[in-house]
mmCIF file with all atom_site columns, C-alpha atoms in Angstrom:
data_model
loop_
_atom_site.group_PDB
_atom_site.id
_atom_site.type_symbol
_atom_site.label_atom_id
_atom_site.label_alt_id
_atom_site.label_comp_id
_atom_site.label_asym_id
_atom_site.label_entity_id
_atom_site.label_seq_id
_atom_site.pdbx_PDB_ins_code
_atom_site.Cartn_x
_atom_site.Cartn_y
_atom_site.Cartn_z
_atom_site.occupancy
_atom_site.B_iso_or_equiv
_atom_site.pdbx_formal_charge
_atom_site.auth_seq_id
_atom_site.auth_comp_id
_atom_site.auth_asym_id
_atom_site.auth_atom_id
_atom_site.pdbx_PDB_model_num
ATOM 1   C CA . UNK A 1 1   ? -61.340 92.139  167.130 1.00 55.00 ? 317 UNK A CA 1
ATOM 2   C CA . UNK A 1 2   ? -63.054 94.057  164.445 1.00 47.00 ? 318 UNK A CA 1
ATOM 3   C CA . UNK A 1 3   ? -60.786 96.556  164.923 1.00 54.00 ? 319 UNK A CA 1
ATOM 4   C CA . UNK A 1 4   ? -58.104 93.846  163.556 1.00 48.00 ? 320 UNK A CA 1
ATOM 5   C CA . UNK A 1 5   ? -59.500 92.689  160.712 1.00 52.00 ? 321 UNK A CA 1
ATOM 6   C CA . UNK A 1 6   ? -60.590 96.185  159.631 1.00 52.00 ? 322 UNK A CA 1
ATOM 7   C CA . UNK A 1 7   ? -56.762 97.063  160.022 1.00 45.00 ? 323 UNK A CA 1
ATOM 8   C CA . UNK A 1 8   ? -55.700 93.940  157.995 1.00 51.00 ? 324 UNK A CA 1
ATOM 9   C CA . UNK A 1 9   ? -57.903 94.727  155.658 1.00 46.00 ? 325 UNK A CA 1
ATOM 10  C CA . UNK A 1 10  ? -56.492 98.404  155.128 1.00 54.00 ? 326 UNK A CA 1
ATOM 11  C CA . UNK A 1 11  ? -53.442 97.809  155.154 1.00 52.00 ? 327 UNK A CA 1
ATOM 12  C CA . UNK A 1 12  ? -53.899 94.626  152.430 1.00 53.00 ? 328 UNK A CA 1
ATOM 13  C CA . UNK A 1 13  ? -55.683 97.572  150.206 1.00 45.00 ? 329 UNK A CA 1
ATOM 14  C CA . UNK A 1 14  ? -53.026 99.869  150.603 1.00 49.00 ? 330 UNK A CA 1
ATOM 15  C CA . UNK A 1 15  ? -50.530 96.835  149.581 1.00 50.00 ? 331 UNK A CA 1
ATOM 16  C CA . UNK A 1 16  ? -52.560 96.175  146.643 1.00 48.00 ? 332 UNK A CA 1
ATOM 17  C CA . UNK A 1 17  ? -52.409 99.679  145.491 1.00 49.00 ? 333 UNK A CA 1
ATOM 18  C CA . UNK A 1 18  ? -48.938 100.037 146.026 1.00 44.00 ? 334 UNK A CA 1
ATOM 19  C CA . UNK A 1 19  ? -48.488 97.300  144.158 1.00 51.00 ? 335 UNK A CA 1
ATOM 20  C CA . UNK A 1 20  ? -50.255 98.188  140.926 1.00 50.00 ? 336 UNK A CA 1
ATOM 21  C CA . UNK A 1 21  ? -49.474 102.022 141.315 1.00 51.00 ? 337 UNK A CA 1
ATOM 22  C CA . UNK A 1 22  ? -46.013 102.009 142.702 1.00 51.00 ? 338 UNK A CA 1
ATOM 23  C CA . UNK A 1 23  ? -44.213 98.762  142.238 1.00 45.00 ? 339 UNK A CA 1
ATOM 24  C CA . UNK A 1 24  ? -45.862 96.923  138.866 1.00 50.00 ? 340 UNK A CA 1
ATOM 25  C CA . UNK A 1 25  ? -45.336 100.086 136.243 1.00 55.00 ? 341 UNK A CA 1
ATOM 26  C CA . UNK A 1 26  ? -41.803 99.955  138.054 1.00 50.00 ? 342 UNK A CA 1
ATOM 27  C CA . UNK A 1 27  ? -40.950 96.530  136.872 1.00 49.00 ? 343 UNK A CA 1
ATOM 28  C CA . UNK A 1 28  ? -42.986 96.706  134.055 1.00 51.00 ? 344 UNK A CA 1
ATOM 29  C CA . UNK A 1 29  ? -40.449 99.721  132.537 1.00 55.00 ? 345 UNK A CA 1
ATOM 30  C CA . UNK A 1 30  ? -37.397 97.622  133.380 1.00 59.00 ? 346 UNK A CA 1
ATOM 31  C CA . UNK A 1 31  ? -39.173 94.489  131.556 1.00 61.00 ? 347 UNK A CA 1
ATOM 32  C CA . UNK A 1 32  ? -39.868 97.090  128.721 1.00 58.00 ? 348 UNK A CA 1
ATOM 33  C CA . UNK A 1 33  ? -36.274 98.460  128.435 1.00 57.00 ? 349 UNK A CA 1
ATOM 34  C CA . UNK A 1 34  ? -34.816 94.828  128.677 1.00 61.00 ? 350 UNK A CA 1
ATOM 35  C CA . UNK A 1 35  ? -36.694 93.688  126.043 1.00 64.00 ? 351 UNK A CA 1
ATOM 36  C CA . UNK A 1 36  ? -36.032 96.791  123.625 1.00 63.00 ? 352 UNK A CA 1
ATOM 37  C CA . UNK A 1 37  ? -32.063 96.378  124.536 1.00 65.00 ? 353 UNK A CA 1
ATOM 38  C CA . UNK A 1 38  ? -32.430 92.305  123.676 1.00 71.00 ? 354 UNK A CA 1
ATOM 39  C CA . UNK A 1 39  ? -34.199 92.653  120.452 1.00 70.00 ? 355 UNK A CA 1
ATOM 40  C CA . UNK A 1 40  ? -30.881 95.474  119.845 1.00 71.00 ? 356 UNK A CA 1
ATOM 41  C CA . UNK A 1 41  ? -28.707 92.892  120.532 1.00 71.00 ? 357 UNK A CA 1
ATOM 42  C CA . UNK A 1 42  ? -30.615 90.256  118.181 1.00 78.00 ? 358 UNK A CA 1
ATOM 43  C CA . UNK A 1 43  ? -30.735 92.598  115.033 1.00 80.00 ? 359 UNK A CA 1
ATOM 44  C CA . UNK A 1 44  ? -26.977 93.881  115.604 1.00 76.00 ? 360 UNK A CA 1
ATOM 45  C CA . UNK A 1 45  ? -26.209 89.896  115.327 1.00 84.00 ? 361 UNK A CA 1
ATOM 46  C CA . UNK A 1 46  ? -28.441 89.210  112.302 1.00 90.00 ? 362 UNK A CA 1
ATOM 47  C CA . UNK A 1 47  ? -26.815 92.568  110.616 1.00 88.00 ? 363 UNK A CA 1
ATOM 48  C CA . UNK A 1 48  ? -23.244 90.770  111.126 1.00 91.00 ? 364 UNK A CA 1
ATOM 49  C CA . UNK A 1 49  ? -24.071 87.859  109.432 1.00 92.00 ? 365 UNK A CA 1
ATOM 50  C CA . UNK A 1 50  ? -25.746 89.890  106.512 1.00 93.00 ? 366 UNK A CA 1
ATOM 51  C CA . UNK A 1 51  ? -22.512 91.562  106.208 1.00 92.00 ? 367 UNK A CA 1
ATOM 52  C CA . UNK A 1 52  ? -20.347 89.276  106.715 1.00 93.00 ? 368 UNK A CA 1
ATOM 53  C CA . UNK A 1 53  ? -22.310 86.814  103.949 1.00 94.00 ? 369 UNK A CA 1
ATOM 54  C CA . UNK A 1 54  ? -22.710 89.459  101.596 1.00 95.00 ? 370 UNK A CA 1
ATOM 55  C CA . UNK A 1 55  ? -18.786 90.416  102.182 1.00 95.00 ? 371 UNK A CA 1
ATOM 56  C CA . UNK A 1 56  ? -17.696 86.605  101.358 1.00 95.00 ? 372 UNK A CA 1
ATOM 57  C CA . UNK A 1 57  ? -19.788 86.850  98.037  1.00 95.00 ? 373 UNK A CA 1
ATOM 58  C CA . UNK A 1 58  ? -18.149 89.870  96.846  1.00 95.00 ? 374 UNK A CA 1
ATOM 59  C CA . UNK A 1 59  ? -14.496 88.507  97.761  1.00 94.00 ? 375 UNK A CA 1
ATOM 60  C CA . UNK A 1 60  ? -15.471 85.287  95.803  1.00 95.00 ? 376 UNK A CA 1
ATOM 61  C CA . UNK A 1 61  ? -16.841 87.348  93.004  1.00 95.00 ? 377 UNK A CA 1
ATOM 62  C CA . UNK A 1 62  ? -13.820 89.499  92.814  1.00 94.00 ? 378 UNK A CA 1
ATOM 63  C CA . UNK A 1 63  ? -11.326 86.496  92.713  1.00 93.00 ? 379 UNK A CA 1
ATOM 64  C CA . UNK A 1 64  ? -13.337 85.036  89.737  1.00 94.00 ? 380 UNK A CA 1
ATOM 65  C CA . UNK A 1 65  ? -13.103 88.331  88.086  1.00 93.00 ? 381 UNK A CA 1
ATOM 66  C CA . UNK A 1 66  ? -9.852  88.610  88.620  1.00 92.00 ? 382 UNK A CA 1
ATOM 67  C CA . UNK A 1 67  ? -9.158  85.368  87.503  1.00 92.00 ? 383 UNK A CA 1
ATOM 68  C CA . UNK A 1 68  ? -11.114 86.221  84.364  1.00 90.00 ? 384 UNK A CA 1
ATOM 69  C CA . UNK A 1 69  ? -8.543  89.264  83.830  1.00 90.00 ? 385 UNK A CA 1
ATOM 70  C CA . UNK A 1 70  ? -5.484  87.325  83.894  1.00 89.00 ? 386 UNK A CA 1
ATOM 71  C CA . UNK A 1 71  ? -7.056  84.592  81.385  1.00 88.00 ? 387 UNK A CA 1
ATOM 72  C CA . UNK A 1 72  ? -8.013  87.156  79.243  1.00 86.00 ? 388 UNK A CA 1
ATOM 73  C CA . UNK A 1 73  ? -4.414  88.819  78.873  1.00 85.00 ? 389 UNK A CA 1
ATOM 74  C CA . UNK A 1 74  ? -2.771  88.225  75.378  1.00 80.00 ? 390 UNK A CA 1
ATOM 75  C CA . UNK A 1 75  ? 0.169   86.407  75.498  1.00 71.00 ? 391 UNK A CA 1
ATOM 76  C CA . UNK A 1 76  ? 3.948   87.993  73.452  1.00 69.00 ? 392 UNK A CA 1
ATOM 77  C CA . UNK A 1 77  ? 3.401   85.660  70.993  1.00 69.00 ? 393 UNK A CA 1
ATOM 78  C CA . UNK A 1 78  ? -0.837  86.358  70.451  1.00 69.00 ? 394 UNK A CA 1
ATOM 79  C CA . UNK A 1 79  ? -1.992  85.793  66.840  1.00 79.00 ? 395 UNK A CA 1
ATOM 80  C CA . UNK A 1 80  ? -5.736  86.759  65.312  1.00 80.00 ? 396 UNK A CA 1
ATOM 81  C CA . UNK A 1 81  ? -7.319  83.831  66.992  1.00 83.00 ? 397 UNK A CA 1
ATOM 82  C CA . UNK A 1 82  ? -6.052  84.536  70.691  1.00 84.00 ? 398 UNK A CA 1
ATOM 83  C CA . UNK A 1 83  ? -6.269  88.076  70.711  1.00 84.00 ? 399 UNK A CA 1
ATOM 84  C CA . UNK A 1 84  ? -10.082 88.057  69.370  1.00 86.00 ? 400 UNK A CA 1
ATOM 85  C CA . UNK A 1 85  ? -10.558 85.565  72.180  1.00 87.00 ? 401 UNK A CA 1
ATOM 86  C CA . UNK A 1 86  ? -8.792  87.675  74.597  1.00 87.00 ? 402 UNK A CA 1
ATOM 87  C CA . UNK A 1 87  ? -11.065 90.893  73.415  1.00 87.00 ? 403 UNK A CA 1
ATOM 88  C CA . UNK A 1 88  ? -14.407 87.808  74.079  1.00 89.00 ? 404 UNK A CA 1
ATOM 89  C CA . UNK A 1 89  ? -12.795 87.387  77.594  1.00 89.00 ? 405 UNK A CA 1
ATOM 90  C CA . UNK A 1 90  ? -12.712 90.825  78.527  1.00 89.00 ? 406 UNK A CA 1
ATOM 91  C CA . UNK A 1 91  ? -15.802 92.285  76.600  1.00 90.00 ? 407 UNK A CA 1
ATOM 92  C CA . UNK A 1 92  ? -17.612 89.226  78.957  1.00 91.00 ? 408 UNK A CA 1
ATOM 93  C CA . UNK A 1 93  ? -15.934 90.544  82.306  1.00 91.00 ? 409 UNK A CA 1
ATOM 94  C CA . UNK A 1 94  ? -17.102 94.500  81.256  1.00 90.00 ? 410 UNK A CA 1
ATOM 95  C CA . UNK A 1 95  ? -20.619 93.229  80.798  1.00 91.00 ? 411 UNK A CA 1
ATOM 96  C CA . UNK A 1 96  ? -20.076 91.623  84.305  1.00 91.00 ? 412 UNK A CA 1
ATOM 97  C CA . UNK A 1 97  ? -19.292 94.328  85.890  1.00 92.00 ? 413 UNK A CA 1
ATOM 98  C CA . UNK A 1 98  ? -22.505 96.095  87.014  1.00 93.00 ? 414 UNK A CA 1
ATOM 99  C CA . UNK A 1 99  ? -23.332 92.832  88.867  1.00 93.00 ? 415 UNK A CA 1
ATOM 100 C CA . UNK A 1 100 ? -20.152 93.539  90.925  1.00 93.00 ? 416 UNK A CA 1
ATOM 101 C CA . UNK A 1 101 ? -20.446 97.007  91.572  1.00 94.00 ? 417 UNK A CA 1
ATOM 102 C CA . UNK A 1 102 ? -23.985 95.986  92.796  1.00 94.00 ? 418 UNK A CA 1
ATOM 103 C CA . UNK A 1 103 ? -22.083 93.322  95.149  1.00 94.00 ? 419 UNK A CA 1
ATOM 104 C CA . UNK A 1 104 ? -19.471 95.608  96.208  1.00 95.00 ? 420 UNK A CA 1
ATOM 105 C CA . UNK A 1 105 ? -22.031 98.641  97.208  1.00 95.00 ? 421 UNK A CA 1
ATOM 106 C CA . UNK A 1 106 ? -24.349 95.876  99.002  1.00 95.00 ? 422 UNK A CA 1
ATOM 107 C CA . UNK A 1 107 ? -21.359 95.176  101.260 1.00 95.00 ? 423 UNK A CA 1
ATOM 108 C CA . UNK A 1 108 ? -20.336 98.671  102.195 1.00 95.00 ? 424 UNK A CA 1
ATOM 109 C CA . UNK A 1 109 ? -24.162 99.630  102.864 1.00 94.00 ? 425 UNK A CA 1
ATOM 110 C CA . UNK A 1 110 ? -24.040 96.948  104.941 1.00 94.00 ? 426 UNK A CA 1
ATOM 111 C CA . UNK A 1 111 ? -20.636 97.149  106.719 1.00 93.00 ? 427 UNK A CA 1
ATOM 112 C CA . UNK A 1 112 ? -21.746 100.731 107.595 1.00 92.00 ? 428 UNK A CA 1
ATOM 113 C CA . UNK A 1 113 ? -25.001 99.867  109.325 1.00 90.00 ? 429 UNK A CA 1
ATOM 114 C CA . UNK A 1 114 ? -23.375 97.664  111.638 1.00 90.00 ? 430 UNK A CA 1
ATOM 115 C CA . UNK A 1 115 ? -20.838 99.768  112.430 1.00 89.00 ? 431 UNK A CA 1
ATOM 116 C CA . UNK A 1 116 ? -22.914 102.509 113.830 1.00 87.00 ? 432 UNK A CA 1
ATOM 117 C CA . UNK A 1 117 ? -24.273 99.860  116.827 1.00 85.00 ? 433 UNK A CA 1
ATOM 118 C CA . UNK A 1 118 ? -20.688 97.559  116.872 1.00 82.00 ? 434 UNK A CA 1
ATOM 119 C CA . UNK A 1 119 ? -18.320 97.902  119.721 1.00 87.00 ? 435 UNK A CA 1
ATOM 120 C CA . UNK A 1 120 ? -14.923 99.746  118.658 1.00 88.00 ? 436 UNK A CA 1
ATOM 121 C CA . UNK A 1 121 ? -12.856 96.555  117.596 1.00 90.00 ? 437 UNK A CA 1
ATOM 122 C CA . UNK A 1 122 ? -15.486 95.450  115.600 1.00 89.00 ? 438 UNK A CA 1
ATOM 123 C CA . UNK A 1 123 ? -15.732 98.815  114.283 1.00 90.00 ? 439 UNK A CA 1
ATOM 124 C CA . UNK A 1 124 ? -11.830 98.500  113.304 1.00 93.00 ? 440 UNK A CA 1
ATOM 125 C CA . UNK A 1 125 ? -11.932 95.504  111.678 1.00 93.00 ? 441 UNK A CA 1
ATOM 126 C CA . UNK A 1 126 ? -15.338 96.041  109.408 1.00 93.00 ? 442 UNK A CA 1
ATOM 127 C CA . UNK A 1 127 ? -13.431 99.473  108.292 1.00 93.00 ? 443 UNK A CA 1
ATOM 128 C CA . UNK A 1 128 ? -10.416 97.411  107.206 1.00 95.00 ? 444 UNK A CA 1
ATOM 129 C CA . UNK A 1 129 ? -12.479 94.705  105.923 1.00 94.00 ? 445 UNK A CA 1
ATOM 130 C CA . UNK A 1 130 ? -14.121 97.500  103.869 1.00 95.00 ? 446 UNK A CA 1
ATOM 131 C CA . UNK A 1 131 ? -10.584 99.169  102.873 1.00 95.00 ? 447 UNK A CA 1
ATOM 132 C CA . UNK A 1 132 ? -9.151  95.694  101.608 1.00 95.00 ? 448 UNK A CA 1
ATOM 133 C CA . UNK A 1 133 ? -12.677 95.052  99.888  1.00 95.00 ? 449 UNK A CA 1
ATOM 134 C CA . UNK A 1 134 ? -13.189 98.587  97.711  1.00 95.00 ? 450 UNK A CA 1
ATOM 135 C CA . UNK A 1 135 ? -9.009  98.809  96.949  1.00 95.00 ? 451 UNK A CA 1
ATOM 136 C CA . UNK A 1 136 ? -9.334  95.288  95.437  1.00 94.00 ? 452 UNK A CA 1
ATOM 137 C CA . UNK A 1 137 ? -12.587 96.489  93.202  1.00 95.00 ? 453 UNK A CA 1
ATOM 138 C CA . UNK A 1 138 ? -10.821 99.654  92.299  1.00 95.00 ? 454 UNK A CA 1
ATOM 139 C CA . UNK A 1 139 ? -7.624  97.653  90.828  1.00 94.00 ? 455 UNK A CA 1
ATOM 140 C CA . UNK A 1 140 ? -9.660  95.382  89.191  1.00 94.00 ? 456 UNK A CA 1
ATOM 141 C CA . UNK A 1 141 ? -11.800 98.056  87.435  1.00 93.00 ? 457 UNK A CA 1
ATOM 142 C CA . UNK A 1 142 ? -8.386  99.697  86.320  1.00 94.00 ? 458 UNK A CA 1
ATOM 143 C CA . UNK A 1 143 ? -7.061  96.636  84.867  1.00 92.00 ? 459 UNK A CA 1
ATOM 144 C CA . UNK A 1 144 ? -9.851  95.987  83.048  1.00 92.00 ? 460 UNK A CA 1
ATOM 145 C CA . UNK A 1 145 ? -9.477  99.371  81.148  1.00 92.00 ? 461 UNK A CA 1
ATOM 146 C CA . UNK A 1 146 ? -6.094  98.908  80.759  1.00 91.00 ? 462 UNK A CA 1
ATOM 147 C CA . UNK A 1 147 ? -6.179  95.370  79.287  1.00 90.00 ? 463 UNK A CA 1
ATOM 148 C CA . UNK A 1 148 ? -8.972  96.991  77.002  1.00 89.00 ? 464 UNK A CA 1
ATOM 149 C CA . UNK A 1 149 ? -7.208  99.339  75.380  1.00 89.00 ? 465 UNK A CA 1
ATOM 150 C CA . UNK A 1 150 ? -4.266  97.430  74.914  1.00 87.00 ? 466 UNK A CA 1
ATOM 151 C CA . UNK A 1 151 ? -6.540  94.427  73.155  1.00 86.00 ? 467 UNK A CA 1
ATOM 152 C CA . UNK A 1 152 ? -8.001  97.339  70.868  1.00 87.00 ? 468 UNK A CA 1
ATOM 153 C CA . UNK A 1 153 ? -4.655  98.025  70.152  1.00 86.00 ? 469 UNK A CA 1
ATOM 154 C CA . UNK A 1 154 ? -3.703  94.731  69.357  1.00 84.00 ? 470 UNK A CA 1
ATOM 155 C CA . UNK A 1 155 ? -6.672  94.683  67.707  1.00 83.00 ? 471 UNK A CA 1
ATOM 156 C CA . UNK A 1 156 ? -5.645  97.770  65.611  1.00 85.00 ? 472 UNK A CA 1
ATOM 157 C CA . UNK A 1 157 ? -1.881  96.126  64.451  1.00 82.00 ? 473 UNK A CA 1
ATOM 158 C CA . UNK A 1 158 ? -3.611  93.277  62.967  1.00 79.00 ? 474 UNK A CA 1
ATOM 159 C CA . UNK A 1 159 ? -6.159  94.921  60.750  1.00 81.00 ? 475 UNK A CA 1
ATOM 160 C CA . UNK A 1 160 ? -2.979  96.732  59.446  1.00 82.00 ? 476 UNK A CA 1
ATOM 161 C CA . UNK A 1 161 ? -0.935  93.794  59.124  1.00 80.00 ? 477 UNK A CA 1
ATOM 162 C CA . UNK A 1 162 ? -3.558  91.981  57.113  1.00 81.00 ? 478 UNK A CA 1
ATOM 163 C CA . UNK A 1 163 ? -4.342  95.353  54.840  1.00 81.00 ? 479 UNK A CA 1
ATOM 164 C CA . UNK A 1 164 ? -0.800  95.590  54.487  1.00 83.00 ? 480 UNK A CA 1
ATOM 165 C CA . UNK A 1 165 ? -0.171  91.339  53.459  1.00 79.00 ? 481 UNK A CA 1
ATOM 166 C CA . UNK A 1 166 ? -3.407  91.457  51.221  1.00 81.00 ? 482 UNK A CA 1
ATOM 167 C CA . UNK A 1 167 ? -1.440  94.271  48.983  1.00 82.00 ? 483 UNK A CA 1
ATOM 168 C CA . UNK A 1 168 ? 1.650   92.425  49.045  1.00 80.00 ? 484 UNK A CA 1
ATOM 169 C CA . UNK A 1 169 ? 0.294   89.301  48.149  1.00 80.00 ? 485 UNK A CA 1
ATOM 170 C CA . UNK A 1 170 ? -1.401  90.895  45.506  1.00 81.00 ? 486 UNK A CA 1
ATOM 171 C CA . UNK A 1 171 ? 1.633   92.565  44.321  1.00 80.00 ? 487 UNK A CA 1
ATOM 172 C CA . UNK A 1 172 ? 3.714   89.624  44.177  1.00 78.00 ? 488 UNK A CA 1
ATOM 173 C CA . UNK A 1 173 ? 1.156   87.886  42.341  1.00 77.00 ? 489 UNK A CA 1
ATOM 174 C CA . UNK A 1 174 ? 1.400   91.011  39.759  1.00 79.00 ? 490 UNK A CA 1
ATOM 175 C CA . UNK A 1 175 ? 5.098   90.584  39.776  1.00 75.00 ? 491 UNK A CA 1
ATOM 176 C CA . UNK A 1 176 ? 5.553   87.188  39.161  1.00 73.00 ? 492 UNK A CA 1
ATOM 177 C CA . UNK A 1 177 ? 3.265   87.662  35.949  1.00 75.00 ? 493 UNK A CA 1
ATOM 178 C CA . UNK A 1 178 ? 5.782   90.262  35.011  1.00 71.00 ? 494 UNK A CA 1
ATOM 179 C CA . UNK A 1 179 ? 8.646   89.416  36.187  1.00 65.00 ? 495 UNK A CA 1
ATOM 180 C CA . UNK A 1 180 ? 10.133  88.790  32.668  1.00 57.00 ? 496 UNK A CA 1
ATOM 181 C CA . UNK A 1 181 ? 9.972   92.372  32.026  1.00 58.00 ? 497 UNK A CA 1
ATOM 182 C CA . UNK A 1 182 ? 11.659  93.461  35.333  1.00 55.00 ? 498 UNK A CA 1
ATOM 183 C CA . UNK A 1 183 ? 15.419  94.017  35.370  1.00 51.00 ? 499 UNK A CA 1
ATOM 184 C CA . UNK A 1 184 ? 15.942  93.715  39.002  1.00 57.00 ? 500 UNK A CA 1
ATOM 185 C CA . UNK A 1 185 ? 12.657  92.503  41.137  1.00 56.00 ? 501 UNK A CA 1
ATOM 186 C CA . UNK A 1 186 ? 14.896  91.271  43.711  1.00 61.00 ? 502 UNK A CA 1
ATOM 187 C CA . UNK A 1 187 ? 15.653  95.260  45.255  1.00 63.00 ? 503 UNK A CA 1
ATOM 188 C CA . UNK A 1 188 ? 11.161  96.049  45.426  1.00 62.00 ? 504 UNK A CA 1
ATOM 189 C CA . UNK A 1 189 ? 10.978  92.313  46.547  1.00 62.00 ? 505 UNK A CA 1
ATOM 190 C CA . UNK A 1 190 ? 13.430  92.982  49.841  1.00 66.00 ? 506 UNK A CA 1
ATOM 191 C CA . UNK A 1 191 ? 11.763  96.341  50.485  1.00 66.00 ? 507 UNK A CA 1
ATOM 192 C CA . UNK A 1 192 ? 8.077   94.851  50.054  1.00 63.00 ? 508 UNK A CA 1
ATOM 193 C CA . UNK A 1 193 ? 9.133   92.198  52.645  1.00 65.00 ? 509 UNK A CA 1
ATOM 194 C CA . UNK A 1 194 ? 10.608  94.916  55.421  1.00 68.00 ? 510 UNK A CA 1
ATOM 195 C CA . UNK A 1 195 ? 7.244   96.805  55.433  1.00 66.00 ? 511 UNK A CA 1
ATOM 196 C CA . UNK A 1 196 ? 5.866   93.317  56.003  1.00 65.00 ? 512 UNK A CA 1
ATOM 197 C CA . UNK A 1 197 ? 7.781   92.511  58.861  1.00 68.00 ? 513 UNK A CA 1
ATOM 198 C CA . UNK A 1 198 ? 7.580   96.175  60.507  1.00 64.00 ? 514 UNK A CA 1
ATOM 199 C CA . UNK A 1 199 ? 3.612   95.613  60.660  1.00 61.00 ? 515 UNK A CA 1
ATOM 200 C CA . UNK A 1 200 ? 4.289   92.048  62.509  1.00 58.00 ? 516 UNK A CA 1
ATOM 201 C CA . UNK A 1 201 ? 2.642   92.340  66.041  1.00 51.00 ? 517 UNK A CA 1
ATOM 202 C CA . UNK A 1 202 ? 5.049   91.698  68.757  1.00 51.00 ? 518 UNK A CA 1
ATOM 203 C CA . UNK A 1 203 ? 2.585   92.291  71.639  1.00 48.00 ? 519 UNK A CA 1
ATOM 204 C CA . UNK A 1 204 ? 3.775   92.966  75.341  1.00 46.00 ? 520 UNK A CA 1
ATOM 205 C CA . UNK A 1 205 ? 1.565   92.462  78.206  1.00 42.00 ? 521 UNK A CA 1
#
């Protein structure tokens, strides 16, 4: 009888230790490992929706911007007034610009951390995303330059065209004082009045 219980209570000993040496560190790694690979899992999901918010602020910022551009473009017929508020437009959407690089970068960085984790369609579609994303920042930027210059240019035509009216104006005025002294004002006149017209700006956009 003795004999018994001391067996029982070996063999519960050795089940205890295998327990705590063998068995528990066993499951304990597994537990361990699950854990780390959920909390992957969690942080791959919260990265997606960083990117994918910060993505859908860009795209709306870009549209506005864009939007901006075309408002800002003189029309054929621009006079002073519309091409100095077409220079206001743009000068406004240059300033702005920094904030959407800043938008456009935050997206990439983004994009590119979760495709290091992301299976290999979601790969696929971030890199597209990305594509569409810095093409449509790249076009904008050139536009911007481009309507730029061409409003400088505008810009340019009319300072001529009002130099050039100021000394006609003032030569008329001269000539119409002494016009009782000129033979033939009418051939000057006609000339005076073709350099007027040639400094006329017909814009194109």
């Amino acid at each position: 009888m003795y004999m018994y219980i001391i067996f029982k209570v070996i063999k519960g000993f050795v089940l205890y230790v295998f327990h705590f040496v063998v068995l528990k560190p066993h499951f304990c790694s597994r537990s361990i490992l699950l854990q780390e690979s959920q909390k992957k899992v969690e942080e791959l999901v919260q990265d997606k929706k960083a990117y994918q918010a910060a993505r859908v602020d860009c795209i709306e910022w870009l549209q506005e911007a864009h939007q901006q551009l075309d408002n800002a473009q003189p029309l054929p017929s621009a006079d002073k007034h519309s091409i100095d508020k077409s220079q206001h437009l743009i000068q406004t959407l240059q300033n702005n610009l920094d904030d959407g690089e800043s938008k456009v970068n935050t997206t990439n960085h983004l994009g590119d951390k979760v495709v290091t984790r992301a299976d290999p369609d979601t790969v696929a579609t971030i890199e597209t995303e990305l594509a569409e994303l810095n093409d449509s920042w790249k076009v904008l930027n050139n536009k911007v330059q481009d309507t730029s210059e061409h409003v400088d240019e505008l810009q340019d035509k009319w300072h001529q065209y009002e130099e050039l009216k100021s000394e006609l104006v003032k030569w008329l005025a001269e000539t119409e004082r002494e016009v009782h002294l000129t033979t033939d004002p009418t051939t000057e006149l006609v000339k005076k009045k073709v350099q007027l017209e040639k400094f006329k700006v017909q814009p194109s956009v």
